[in-house]
Short mmCIF file of N, CA and C in Angstrom, two decimals:
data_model
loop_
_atom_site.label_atom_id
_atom_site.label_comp_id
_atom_site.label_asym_id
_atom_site.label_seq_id
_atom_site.Cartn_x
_atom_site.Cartn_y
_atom_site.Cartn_z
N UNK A 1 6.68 2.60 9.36
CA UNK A 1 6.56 3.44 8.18
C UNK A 1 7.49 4.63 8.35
N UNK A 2 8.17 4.53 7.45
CA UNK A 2 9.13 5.51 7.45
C UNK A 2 8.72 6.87 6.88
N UNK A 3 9.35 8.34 7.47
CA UNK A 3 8.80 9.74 7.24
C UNK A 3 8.92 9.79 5.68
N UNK A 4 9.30 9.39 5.04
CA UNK A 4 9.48 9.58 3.85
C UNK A 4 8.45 8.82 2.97
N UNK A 5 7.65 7.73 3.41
CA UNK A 5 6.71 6.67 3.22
C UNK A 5 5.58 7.57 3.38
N UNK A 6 5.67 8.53 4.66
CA UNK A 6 4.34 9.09 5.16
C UNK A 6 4.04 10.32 4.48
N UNK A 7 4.91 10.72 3.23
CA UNK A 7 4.29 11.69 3.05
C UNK A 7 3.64 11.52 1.64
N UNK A 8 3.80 10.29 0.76
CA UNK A 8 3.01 9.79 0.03
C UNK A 8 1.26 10.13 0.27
N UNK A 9 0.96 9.55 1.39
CA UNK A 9 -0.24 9.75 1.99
C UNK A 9 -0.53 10.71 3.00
N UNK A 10 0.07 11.91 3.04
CA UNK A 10 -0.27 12.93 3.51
C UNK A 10 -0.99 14.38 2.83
N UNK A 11 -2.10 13.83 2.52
CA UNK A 11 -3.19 14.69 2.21
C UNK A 11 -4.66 14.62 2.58
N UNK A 12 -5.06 15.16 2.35
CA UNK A 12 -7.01 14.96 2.50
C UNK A 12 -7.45 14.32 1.93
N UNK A 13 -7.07 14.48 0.53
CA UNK A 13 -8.45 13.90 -0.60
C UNK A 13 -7.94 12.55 -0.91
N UNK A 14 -8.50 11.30 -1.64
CA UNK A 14 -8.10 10.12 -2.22
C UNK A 14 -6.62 10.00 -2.98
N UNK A 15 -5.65 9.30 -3.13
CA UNK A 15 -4.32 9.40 -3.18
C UNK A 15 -4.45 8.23 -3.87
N UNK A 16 -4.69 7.93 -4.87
CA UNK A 16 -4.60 6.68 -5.91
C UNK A 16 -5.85 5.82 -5.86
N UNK A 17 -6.75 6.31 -5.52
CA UNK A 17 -8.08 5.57 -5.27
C UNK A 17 -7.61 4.78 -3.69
N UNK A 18 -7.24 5.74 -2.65
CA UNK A 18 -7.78 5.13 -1.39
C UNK A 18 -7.44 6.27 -0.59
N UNK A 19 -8.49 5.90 0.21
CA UNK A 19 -8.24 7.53 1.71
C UNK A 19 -6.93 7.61 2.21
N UNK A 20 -6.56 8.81 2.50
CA UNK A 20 -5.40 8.32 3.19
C UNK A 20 -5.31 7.74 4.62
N UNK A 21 -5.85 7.31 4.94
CA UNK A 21 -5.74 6.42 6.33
C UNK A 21 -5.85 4.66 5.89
N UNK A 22 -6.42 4.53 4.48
CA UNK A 22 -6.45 3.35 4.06
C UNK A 22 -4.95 3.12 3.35
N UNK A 23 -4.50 4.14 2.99
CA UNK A 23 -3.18 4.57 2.61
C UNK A 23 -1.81 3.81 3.12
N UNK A 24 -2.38 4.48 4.77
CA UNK A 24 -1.26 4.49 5.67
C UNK A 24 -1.38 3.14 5.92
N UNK A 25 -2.66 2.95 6.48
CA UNK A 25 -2.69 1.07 7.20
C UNK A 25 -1.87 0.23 5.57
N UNK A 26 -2.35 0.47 4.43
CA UNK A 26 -1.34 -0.07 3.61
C UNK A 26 0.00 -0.67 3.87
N UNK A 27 0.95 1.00 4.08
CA UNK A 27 1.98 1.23 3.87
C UNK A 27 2.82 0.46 5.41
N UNK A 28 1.76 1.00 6.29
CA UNK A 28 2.01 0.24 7.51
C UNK A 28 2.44 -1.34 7.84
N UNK A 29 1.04 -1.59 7.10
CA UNK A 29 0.98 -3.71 7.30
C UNK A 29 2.34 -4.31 6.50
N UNK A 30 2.69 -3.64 5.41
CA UNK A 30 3.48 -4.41 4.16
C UNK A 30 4.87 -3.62 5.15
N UNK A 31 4.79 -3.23 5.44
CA UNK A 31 6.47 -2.00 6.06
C UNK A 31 6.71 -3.16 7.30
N UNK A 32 5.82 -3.31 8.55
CA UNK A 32 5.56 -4.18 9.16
C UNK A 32 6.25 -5.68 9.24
N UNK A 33 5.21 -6.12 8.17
CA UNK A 33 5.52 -7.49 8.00
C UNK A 33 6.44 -7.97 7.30
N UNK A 34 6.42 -7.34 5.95
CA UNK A 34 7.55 -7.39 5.25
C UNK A 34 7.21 -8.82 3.94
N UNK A 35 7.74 -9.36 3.16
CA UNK A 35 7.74 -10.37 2.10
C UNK A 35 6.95 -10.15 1.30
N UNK A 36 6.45 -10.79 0.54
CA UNK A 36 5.30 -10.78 -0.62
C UNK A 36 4.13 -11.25 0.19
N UNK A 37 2.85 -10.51 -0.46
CA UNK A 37 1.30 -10.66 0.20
C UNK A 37 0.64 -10.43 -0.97
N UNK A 38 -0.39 -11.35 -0.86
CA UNK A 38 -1.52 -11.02 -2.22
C UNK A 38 -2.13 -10.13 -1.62
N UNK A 39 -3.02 -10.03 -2.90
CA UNK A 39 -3.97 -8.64 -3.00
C UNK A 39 -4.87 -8.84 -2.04
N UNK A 40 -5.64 -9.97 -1.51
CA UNK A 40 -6.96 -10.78 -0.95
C UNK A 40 -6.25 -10.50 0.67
N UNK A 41 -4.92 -10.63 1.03
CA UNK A 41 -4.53 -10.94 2.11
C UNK A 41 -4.62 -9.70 2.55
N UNK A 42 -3.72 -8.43 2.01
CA UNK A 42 -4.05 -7.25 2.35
C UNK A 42 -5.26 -6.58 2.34
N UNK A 43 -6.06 -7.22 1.65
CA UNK A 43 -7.75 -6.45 1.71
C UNK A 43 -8.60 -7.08 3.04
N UNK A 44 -8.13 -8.46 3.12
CA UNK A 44 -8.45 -8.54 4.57
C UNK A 44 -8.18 -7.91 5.74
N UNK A 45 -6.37 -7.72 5.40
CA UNK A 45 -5.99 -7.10 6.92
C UNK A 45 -7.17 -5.62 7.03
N UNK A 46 -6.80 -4.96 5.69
CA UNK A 46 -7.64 -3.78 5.95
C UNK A 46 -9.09 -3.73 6.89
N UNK A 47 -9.86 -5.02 6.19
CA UNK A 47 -11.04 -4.94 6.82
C UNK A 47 -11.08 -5.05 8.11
N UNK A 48 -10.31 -5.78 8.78
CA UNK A 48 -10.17 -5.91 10.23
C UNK A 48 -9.80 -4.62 11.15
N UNK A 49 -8.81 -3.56 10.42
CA UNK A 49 -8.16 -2.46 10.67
C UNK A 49 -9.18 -1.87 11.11
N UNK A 50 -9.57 -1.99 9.43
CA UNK A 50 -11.14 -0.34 9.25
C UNK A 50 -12.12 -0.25 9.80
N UNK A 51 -12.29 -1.73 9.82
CA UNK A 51 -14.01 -2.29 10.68
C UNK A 51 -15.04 -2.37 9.13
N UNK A 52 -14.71 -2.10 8.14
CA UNK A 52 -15.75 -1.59 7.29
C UNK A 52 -15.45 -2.27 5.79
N UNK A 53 -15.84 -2.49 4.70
CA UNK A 53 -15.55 -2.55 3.83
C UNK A 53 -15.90 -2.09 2.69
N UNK A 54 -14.43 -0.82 2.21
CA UNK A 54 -15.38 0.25 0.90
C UNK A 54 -14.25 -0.14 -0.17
N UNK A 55 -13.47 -0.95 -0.70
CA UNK A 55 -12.77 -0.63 -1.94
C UNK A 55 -12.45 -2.30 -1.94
N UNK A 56 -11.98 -2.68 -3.06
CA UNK A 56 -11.82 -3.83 -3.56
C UNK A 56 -10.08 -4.39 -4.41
N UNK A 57 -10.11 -4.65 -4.43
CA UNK A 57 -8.71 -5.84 -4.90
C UNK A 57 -7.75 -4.31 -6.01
N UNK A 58 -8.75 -4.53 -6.57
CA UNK A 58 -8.09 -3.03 -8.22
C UNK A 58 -7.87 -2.00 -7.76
N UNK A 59 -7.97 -1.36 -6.82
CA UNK A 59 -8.21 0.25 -5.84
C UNK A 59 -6.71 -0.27 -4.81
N UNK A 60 -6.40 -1.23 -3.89
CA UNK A 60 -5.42 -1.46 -3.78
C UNK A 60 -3.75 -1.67 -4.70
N UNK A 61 -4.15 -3.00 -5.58
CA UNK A 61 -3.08 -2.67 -6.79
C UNK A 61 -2.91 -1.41 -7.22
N UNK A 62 -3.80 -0.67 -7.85
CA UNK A 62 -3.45 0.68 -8.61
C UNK A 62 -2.72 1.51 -7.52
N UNK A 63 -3.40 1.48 -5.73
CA UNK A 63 -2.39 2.15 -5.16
C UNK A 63 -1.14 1.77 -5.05
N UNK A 64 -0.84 0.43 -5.12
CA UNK A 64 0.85 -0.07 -4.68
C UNK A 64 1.31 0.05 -5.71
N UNK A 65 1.27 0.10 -7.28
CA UNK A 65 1.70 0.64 -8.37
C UNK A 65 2.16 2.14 -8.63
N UNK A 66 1.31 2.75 -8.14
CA UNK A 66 1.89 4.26 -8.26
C UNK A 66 2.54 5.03 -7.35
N UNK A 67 2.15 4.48 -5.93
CA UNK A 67 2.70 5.24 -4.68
C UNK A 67 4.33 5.84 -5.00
N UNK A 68 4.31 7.01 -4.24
CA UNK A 68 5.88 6.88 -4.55
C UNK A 68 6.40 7.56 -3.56
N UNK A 69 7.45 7.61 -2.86
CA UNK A 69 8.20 8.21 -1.39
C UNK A 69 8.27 9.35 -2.31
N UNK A 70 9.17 10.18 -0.99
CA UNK A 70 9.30 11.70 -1.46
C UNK A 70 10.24 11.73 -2.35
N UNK A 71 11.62 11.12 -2.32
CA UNK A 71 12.39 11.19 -3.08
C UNK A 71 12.10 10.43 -4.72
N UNK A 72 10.20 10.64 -4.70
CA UNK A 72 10.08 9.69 -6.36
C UNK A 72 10.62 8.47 -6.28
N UNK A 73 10.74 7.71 -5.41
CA UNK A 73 10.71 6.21 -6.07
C UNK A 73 9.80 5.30 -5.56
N UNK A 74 9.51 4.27 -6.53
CA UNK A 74 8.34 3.49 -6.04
C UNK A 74 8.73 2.58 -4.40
N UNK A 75 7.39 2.81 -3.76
CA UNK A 75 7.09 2.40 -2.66
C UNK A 75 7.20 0.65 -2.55
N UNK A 76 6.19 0.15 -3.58
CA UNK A 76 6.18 -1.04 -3.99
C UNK A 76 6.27 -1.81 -5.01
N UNK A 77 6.55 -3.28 -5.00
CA UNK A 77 6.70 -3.80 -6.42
C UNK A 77 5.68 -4.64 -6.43
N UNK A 78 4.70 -4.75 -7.46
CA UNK A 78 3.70 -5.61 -8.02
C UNK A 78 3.99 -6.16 -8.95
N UNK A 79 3.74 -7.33 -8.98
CA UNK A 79 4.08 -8.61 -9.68
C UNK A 79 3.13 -9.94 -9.70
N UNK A 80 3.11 -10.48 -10.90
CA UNK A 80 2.09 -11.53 -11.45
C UNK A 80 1.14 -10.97 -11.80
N UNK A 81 0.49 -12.09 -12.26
CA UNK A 81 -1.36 -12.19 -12.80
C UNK A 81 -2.44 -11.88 -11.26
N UNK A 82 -3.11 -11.58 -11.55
CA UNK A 82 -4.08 -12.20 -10.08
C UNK A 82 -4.40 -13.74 -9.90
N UNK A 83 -3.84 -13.76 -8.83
CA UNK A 83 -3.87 -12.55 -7.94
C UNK A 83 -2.58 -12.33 -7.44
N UNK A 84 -2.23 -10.89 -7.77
CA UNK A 84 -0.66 -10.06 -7.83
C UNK A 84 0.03 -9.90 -6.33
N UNK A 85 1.00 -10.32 -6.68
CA UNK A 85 2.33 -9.97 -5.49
C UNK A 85 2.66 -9.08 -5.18
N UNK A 86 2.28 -8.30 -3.91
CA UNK A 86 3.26 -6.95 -3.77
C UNK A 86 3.64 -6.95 -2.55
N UNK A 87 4.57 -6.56 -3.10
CA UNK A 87 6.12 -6.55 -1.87
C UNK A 87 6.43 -4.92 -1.23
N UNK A 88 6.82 -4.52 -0.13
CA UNK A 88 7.14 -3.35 0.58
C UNK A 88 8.39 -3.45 0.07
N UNK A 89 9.16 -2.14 -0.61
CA UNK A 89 10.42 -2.32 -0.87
C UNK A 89 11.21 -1.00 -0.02
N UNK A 90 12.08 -1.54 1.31
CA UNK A 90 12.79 -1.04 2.11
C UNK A 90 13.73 -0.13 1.82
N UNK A 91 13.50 1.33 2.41
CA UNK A 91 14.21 2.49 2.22
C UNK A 91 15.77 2.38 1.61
N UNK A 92 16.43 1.39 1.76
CA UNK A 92 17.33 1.23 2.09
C UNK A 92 17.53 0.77 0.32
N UNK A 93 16.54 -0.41 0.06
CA UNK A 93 17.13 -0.83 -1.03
C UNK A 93 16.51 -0.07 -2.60
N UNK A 94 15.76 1.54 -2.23
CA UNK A 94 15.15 2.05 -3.50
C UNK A 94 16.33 2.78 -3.59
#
């Protein structure tokens, strides 16, 4: 995750309907791995991360939809019906 990724989620309070530590493991797993991942796949990784399970499929999308690096541009691209595609899109190519 790049410094510019991290400051999206650098606050206290909820940041698009998720904590920011649910934020980061986000920004982390998809930065990480890289390609397209459904919504179900990333809500799993989370659960394994978190140990816990507090937010659901819609609380993720809405975050990868709005996130945005410092320089304002979107973090990620979401795409399809559900269950939706979202892709980490690399510093390099926003």
């Amino acid at each position: 995750m790049s410094q510019d990724d991290y400051v999206a989620v650098n606050s206290r309070k909820k940041a698009y309907g998720l904590l920011p530590r649910q934020g980061r493991l986000v920004i982390e797993f998809l930065s990480a791995k890289g390609g397209v991942w459904k919504e179900s796949q990333i809500m799993n990784h989370l659960r394994e991360k978190w140990g816990r399970d507090g937010m659901d499929r819609g609380k993720i999308t809405f975050f990868c939809r709005c996130v945005k690096d410092a320089n304002g541009k979107h973090i990620f691209a979401v795409s399809g019906n559900r269950p939706r595609n979202i892709e980490y899109i690399p510093l390099n190519q926003r």
